[in-house]
PDB file of C-alpha atoms and ligand atoms in Angstrom:
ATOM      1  CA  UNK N  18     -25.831  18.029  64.776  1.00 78.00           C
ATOM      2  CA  UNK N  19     -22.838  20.375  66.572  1.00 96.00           C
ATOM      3  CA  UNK N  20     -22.644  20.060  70.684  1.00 98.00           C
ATOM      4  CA  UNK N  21     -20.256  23.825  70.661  1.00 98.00           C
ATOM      5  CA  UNK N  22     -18.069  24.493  73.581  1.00 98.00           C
ATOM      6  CA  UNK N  23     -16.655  27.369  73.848  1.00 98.00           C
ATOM      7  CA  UNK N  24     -13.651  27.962  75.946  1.00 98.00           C
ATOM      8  CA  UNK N  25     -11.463  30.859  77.612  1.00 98.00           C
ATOM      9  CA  UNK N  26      -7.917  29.542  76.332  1.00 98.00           C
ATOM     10  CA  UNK N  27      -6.033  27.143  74.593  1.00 98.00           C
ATOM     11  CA  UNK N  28      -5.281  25.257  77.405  1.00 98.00           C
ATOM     12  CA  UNK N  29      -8.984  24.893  78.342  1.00 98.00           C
ATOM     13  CA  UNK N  30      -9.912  23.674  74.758  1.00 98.00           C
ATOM     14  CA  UNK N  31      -7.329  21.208  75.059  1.00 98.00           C
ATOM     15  CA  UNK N  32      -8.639  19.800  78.667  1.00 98.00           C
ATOM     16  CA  UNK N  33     -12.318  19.487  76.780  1.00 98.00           C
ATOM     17  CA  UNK N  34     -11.071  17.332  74.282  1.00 98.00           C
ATOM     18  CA  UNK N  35      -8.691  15.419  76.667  1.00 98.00           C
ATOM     19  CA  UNK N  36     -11.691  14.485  78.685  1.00 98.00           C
ATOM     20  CA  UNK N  37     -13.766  13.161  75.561  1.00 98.00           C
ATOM     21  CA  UNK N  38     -10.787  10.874  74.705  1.00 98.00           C
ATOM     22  CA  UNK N  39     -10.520   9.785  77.760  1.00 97.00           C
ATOM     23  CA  UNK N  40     -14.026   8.419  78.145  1.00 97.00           C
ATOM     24  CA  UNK N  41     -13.215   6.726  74.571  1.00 97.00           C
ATOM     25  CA  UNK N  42     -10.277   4.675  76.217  1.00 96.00           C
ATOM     26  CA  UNK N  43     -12.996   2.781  78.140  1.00 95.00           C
ATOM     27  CA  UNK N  44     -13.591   1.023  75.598  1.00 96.00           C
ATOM     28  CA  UNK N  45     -11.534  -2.353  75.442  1.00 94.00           C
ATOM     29  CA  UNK N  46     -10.002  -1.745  71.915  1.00 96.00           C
ATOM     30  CA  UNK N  47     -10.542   1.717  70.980  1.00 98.00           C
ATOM     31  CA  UNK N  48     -10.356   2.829  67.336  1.00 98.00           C
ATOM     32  CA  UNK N  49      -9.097   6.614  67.181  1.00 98.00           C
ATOM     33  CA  UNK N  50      -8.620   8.456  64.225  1.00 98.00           C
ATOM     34  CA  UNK N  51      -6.131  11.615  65.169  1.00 98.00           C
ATOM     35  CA  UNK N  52      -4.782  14.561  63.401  1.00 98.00           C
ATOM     36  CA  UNK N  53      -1.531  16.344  62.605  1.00 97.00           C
ATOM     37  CA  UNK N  54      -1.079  20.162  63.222  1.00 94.00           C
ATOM     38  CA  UNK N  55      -0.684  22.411  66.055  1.00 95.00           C
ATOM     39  CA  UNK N  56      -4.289  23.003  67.190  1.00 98.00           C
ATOM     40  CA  UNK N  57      -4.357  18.885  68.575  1.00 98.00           C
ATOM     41  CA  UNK N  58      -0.748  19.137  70.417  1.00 98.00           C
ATOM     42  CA  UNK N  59      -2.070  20.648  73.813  1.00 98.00           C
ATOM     43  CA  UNK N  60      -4.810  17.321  74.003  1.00 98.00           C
ATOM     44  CA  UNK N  61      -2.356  15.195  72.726  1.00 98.00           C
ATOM     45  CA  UNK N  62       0.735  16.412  75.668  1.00 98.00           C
ATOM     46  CA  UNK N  63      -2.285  15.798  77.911  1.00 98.00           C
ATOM     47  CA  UNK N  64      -2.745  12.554  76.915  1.00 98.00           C
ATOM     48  CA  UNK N  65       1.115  11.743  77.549  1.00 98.00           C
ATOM     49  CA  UNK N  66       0.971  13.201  80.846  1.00 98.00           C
ATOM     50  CA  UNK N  67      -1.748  11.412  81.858  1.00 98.00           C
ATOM     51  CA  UNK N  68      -0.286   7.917  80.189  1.00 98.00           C
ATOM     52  CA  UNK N  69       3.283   8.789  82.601  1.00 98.00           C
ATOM     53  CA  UNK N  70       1.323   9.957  85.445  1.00 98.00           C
ATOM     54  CA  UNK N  71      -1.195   7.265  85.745  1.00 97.00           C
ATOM     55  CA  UNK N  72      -0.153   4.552  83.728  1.00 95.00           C
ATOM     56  CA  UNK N  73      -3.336   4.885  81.326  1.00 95.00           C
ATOM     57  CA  UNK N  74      -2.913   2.052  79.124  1.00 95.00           C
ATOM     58  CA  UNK N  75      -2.737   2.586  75.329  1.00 97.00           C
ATOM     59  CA  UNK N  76      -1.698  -1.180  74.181  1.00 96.00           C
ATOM     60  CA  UNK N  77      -5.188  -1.896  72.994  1.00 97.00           C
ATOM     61  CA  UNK N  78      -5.474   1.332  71.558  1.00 98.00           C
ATOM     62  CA  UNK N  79      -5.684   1.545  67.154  1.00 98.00           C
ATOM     63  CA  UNK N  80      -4.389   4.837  66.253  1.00 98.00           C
ATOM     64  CA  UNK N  81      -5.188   5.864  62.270  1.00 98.00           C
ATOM     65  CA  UNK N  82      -3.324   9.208  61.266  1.00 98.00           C
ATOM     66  CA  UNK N  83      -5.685  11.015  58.690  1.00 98.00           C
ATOM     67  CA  UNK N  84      -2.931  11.298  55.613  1.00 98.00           C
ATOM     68  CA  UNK N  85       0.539  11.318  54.035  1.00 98.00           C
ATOM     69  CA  UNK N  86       2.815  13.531  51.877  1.00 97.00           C
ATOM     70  CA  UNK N  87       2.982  11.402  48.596  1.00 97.00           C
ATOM     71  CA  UNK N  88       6.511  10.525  48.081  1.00 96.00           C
ATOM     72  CA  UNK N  89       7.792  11.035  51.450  1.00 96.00           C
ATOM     73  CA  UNK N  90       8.756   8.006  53.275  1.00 97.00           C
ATOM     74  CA  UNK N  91       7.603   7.531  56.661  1.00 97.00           C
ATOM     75  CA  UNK N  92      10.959   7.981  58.405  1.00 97.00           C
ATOM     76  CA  UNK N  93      11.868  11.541  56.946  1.00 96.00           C
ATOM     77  CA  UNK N  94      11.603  14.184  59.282  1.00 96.00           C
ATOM     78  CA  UNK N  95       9.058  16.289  57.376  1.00 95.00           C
ATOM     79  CA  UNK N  96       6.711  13.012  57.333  1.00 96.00           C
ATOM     80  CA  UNK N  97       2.923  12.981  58.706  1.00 97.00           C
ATOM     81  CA  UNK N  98       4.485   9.515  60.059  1.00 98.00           C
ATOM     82  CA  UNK N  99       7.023  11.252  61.680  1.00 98.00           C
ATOM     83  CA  UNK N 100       4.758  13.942  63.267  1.00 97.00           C
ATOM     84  CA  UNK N 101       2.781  11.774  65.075  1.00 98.00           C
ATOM     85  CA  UNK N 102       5.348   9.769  66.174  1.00 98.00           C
ATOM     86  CA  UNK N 103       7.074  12.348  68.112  1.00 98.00           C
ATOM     87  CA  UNK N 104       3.848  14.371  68.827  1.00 98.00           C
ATOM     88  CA  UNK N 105       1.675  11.081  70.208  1.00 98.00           C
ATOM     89  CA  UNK N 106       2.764   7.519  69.167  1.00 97.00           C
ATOM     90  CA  UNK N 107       5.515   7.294  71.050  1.00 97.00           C
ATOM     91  CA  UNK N 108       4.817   9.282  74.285  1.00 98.00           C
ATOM     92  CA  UNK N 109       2.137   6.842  74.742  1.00 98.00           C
ATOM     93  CA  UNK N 110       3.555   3.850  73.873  1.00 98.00           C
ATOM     94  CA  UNK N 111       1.457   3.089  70.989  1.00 98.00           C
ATOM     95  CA  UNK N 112       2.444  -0.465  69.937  1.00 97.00           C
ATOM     96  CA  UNK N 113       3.799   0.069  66.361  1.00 97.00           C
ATOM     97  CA  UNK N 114       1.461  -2.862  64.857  1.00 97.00           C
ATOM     98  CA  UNK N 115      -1.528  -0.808  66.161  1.00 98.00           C
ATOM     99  CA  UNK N 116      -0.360   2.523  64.406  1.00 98.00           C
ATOM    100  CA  UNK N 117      -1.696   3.246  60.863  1.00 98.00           C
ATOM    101  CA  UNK N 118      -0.273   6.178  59.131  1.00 98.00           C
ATOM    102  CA  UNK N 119      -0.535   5.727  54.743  1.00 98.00           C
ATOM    103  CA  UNK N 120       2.650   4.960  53.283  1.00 98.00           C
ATOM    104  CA  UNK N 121       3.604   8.037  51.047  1.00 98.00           C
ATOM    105  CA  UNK N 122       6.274   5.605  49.644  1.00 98.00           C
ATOM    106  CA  UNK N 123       3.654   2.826  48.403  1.00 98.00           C
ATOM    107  CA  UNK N 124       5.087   1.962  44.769  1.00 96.00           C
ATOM    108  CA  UNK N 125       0.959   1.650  44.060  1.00 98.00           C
ATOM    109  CA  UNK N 126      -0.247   4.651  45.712  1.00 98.00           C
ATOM    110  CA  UNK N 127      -4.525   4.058  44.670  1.00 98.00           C
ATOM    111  CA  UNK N 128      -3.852   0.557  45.723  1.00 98.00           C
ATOM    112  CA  UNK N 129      -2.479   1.883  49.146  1.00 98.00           C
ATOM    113  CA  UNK N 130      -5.563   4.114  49.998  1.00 98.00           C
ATOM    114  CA  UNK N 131      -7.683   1.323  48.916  1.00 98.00           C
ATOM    115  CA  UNK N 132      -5.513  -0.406  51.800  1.00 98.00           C
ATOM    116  CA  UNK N 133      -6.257   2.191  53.873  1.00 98.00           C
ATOM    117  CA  UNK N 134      -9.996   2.158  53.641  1.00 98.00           C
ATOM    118  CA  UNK N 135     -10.112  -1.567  53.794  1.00 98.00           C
ATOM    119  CA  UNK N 136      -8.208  -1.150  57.768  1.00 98.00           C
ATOM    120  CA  UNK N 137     -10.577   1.440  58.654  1.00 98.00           C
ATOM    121  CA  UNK N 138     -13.130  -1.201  57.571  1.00 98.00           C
ATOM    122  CA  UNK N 139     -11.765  -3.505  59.581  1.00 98.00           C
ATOM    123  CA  UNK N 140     -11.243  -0.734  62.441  1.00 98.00           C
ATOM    124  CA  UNK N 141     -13.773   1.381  62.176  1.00 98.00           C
ATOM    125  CA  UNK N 142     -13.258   4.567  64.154  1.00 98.00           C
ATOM    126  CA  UNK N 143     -14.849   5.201  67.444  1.00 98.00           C
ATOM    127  CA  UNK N 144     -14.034   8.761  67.560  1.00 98.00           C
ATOM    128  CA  UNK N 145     -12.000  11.252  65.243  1.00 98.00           C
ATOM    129  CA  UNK N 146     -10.020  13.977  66.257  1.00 98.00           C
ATOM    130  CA  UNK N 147     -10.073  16.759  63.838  1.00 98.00           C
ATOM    131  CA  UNK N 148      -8.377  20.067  63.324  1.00 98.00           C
ATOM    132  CA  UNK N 149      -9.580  22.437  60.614  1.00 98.00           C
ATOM    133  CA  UNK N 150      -7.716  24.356  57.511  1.00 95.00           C
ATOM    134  CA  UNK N 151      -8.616  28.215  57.723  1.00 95.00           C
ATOM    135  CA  UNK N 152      -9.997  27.327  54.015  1.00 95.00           C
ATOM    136  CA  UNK N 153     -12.267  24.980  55.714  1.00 97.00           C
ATOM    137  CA  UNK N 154     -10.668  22.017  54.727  1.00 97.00           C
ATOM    138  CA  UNK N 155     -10.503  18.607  57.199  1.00 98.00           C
ATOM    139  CA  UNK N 156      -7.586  16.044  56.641  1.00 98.00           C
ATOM    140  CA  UNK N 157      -6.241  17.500  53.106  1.00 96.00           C
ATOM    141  CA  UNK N 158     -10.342  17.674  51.372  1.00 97.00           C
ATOM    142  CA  UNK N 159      -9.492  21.181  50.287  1.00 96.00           C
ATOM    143  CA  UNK N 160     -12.439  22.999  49.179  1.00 97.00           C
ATOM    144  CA  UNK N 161     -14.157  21.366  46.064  1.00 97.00           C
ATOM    145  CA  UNK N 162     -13.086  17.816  46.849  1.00 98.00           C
ATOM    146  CA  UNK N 163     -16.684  15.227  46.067  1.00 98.00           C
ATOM    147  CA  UNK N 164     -17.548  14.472  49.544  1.00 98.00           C
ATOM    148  CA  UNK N 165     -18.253  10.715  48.870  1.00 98.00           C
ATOM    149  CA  UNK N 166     -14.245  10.023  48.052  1.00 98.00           C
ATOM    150  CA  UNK N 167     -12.685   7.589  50.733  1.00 98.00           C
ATOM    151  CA  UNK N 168      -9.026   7.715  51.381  1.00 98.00           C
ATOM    152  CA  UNK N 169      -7.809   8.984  47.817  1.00 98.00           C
ATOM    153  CA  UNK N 170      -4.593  11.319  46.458  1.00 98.00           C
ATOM    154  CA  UNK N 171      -4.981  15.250  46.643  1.00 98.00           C
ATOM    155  CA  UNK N 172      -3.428  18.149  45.302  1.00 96.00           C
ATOM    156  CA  UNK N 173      -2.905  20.575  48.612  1.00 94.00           C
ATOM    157  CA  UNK N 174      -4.192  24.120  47.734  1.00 90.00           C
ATOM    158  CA  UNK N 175      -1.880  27.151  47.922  1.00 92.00           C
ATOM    159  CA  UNK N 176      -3.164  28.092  51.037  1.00 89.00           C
ATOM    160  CA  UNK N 177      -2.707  25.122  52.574  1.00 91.00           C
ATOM    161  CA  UNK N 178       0.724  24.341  50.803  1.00 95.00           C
ATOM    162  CA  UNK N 179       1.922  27.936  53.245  1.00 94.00           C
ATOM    163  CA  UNK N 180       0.242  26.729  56.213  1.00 91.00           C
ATOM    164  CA  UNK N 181       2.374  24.061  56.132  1.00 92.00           C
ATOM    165  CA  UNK N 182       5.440  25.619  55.124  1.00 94.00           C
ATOM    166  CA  UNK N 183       6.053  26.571  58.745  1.00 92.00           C
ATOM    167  CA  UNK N 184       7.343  22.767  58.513  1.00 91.00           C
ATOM    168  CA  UNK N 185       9.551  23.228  56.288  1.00 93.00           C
ATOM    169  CA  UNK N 186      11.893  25.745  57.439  1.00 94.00           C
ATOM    170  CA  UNK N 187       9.571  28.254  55.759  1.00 95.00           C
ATOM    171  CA  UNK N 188      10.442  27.556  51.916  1.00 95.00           C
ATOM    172  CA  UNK N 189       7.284  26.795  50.045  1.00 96.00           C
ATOM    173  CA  UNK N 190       9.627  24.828  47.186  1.00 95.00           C
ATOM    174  CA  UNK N 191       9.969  21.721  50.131  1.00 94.00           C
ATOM    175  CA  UNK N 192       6.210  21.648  50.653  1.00 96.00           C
ATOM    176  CA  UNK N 193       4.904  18.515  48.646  1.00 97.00           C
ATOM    177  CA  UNK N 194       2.109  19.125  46.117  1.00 97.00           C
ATOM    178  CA  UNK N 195       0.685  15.683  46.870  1.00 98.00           C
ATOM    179  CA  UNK N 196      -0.670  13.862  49.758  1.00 98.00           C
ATOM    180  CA  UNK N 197      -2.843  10.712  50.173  1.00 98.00           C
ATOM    181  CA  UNK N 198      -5.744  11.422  52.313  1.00 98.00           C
ATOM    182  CA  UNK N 199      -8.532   9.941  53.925  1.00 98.00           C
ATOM    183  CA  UNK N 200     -11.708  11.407  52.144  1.00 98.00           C
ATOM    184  CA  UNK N 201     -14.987  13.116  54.012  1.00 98.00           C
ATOM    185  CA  UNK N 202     -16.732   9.600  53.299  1.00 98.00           C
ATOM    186  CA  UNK N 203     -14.125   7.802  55.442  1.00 97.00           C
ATOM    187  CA  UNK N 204     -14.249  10.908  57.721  1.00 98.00           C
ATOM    188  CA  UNK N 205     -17.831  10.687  58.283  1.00 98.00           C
ATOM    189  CA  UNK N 206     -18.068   6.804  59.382  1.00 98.00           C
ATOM    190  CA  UNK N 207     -16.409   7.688  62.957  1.00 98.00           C
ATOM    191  CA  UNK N 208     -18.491   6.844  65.431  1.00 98.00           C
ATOM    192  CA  UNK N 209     -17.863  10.094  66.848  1.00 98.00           C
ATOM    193  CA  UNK N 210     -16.138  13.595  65.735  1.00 98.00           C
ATOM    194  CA  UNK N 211     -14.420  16.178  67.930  1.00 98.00           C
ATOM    195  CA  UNK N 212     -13.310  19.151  65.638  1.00 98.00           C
ATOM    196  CA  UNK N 213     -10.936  21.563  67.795  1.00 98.00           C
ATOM    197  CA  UNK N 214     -10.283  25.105  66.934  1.00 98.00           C
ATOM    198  CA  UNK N 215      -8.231  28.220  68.224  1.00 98.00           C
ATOM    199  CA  UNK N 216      -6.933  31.132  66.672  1.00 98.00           C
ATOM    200  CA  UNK N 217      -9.502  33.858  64.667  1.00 98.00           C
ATOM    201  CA  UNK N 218      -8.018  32.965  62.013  1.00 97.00           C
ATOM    202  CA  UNK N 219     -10.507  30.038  61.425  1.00 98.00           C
ATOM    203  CA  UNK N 220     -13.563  32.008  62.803  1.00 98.00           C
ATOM    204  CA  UNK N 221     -15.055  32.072  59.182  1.00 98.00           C
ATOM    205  CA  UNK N 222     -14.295  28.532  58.785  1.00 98.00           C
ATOM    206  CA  UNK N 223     -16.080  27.886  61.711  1.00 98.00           C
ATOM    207  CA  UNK N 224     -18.982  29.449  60.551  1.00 98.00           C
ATOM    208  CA  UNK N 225     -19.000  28.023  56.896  1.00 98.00           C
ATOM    209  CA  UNK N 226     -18.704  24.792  58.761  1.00 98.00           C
ATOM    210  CA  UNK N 227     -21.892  25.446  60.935  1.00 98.00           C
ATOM    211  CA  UNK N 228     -23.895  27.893  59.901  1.00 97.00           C
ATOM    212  CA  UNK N 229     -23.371  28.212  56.272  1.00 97.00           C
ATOM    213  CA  UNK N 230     -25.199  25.478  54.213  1.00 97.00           C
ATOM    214  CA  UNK N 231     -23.881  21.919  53.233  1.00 98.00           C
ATOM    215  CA  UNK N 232     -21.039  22.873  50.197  1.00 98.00           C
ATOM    216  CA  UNK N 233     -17.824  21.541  48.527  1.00 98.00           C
ATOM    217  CA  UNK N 234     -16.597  24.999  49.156  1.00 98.00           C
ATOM    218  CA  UNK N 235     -16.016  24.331  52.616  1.00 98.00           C
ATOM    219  CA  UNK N 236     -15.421  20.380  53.250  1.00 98.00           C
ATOM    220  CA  UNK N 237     -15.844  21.079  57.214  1.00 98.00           C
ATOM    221  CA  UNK N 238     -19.919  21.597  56.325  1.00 98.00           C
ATOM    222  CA  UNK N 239     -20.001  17.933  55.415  1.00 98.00           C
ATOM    223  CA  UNK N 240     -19.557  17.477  59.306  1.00 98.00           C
ATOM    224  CA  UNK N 241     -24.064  18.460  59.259  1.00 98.00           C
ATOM    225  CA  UNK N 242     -24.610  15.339  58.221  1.00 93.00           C
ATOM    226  CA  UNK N 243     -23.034  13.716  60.705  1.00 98.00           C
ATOM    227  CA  UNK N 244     -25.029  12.706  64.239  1.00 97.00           C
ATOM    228  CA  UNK N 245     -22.588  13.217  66.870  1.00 98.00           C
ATOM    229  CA  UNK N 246     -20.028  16.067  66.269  1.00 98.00           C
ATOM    230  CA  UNK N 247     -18.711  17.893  69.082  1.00 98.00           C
ATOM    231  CA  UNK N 248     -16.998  21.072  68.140  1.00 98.00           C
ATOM    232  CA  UNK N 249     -14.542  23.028  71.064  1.00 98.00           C
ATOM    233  CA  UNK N 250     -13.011  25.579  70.383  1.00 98.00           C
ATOM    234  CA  UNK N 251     -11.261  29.179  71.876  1.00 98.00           C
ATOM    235  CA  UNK N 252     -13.439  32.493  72.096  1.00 98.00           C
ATOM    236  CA  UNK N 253     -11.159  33.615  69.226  1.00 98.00           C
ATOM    237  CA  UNK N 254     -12.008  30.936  66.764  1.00 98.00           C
ATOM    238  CA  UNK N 255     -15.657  30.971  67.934  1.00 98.00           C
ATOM    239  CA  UNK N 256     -16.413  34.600  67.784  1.00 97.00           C
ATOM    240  CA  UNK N 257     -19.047  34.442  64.958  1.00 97.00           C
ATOM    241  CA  UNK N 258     -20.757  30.986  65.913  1.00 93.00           C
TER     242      UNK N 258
HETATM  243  P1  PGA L 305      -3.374  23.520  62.343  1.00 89.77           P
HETATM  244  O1  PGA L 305      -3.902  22.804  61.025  1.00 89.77           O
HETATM  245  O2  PGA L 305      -3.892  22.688  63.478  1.00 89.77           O
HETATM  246  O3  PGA L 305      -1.885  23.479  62.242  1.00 89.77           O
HETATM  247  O4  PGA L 305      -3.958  24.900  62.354  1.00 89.77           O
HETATM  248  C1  PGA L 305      -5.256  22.521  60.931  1.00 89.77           C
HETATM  249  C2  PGA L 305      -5.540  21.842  59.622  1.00 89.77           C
HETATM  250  O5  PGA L 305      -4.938  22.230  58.601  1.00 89.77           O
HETATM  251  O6  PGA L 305      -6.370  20.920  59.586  1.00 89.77           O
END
């Protein structure tokens, strides 16, 4: 089931989700499970504002990033790690213990998504921040991954491997092939799901997603299943919903 909202600007998409996270940090230890990329950035300098204006409290917050380049260690500068550090974690004072971001580096690397799933056991995630690829991919389940995988190691598409060159000073040769990722099984055990869009360049993803029926070829569509999805996105993105 999809609750749409469809906004006038980036800024307004942003102030949607802001105010769905916000009624999550009533809880008294909220799980969160939050993404990398551009489209989350305006909620996320919201939520830093907010944290320096207010004082909202995030020490009894759990913060689960949703992958990891394979073979990148967490301090490089091209590192998921990294992004959310400077995009989130830090702004908001995260303690460190409480942040959960796979370690690319893991000598085992099955044994650390097996790690990973057993946390979000532990944790499991009250509500889940998502962005989505324009291939229709969520986290790094690119289009034909089996939608019962937990956290497991992916190849990145083509597609995706460009999208994310922007990262990497634009040379496609630094993107990693590799990344560990949670899978659309861990995915769809959040309690909740916000999936944020802008840009028409994911308007077709956006309608795979919803209107197009349940298929590996777009992972977003495994989002049907799932009872409380809210999806907010920009005219742009939203143009064919
Ligand atoms: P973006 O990435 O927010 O940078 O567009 C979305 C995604 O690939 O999930």
């Amino acid at each position: 089931m999809f609750n749409i909202i469809v906004t006038e600007s980036y800024d307004a998409m942003s102030s949607e989700a802001y105010k769905i996270v916000k009624e999550t940090l009533k809880k008294e230890s909220p799980v969160l499970g939050l993404a990398a990329g551009n489209t989350p950035v305006g909620l996320y300098k919201k939520l830093i504002a907010d944290h320096n204006a207010n004082g909202t409290n995030y020490e009894n917050v759990k913060a689960f990033a949703l992958q990891e380049y394979l073979g990148v260690p967490g301090e490089d500068e091209h590192s998921f790690r990294t992004f959310m550090e400077e995009n989130l974690y830090e702004g908001l004072r995260i303690p460190r213990e409480n942040t959960f971001v796979p370690d690319g580096t893991a000598e085992d690397a099955e044994f650390e998504c097996a790690g990973y799933d057993a946390k979000l056991r532990k944790y499991p995630l009250d509500l889940l921040v998502l962005g989505i690829g324009t291939n229709g991919h969520i986290a790094y389940n690119e289009p034909g991954t089996d939608f019962e995988l937990h956290t497991h190691i992916a190849e990145l598409s083509e597609e995706s491997r460009a999208a994310e060159a922007k990262y990497f000073d634009d040379d496609l040769e630094l993107v990693p092939k590799r990344i560990i990722t949670m899978g659309i099984a861990s995915l769809l055990s959040a309690g909740k799901i916000l999936v944020l869009a802008n840009g028409e360049d994911k308007a077709d993803a956006l309608y795979d997603m919803i209107k197009g029926s349940k298929s590996e070829d777009c992972p977003a569509s495994a989002l049907q299943d799932h009872p409380n999805v809210t999806v907010i996105v920009t005219q742009d993105a939203g143009k064919r919903l």
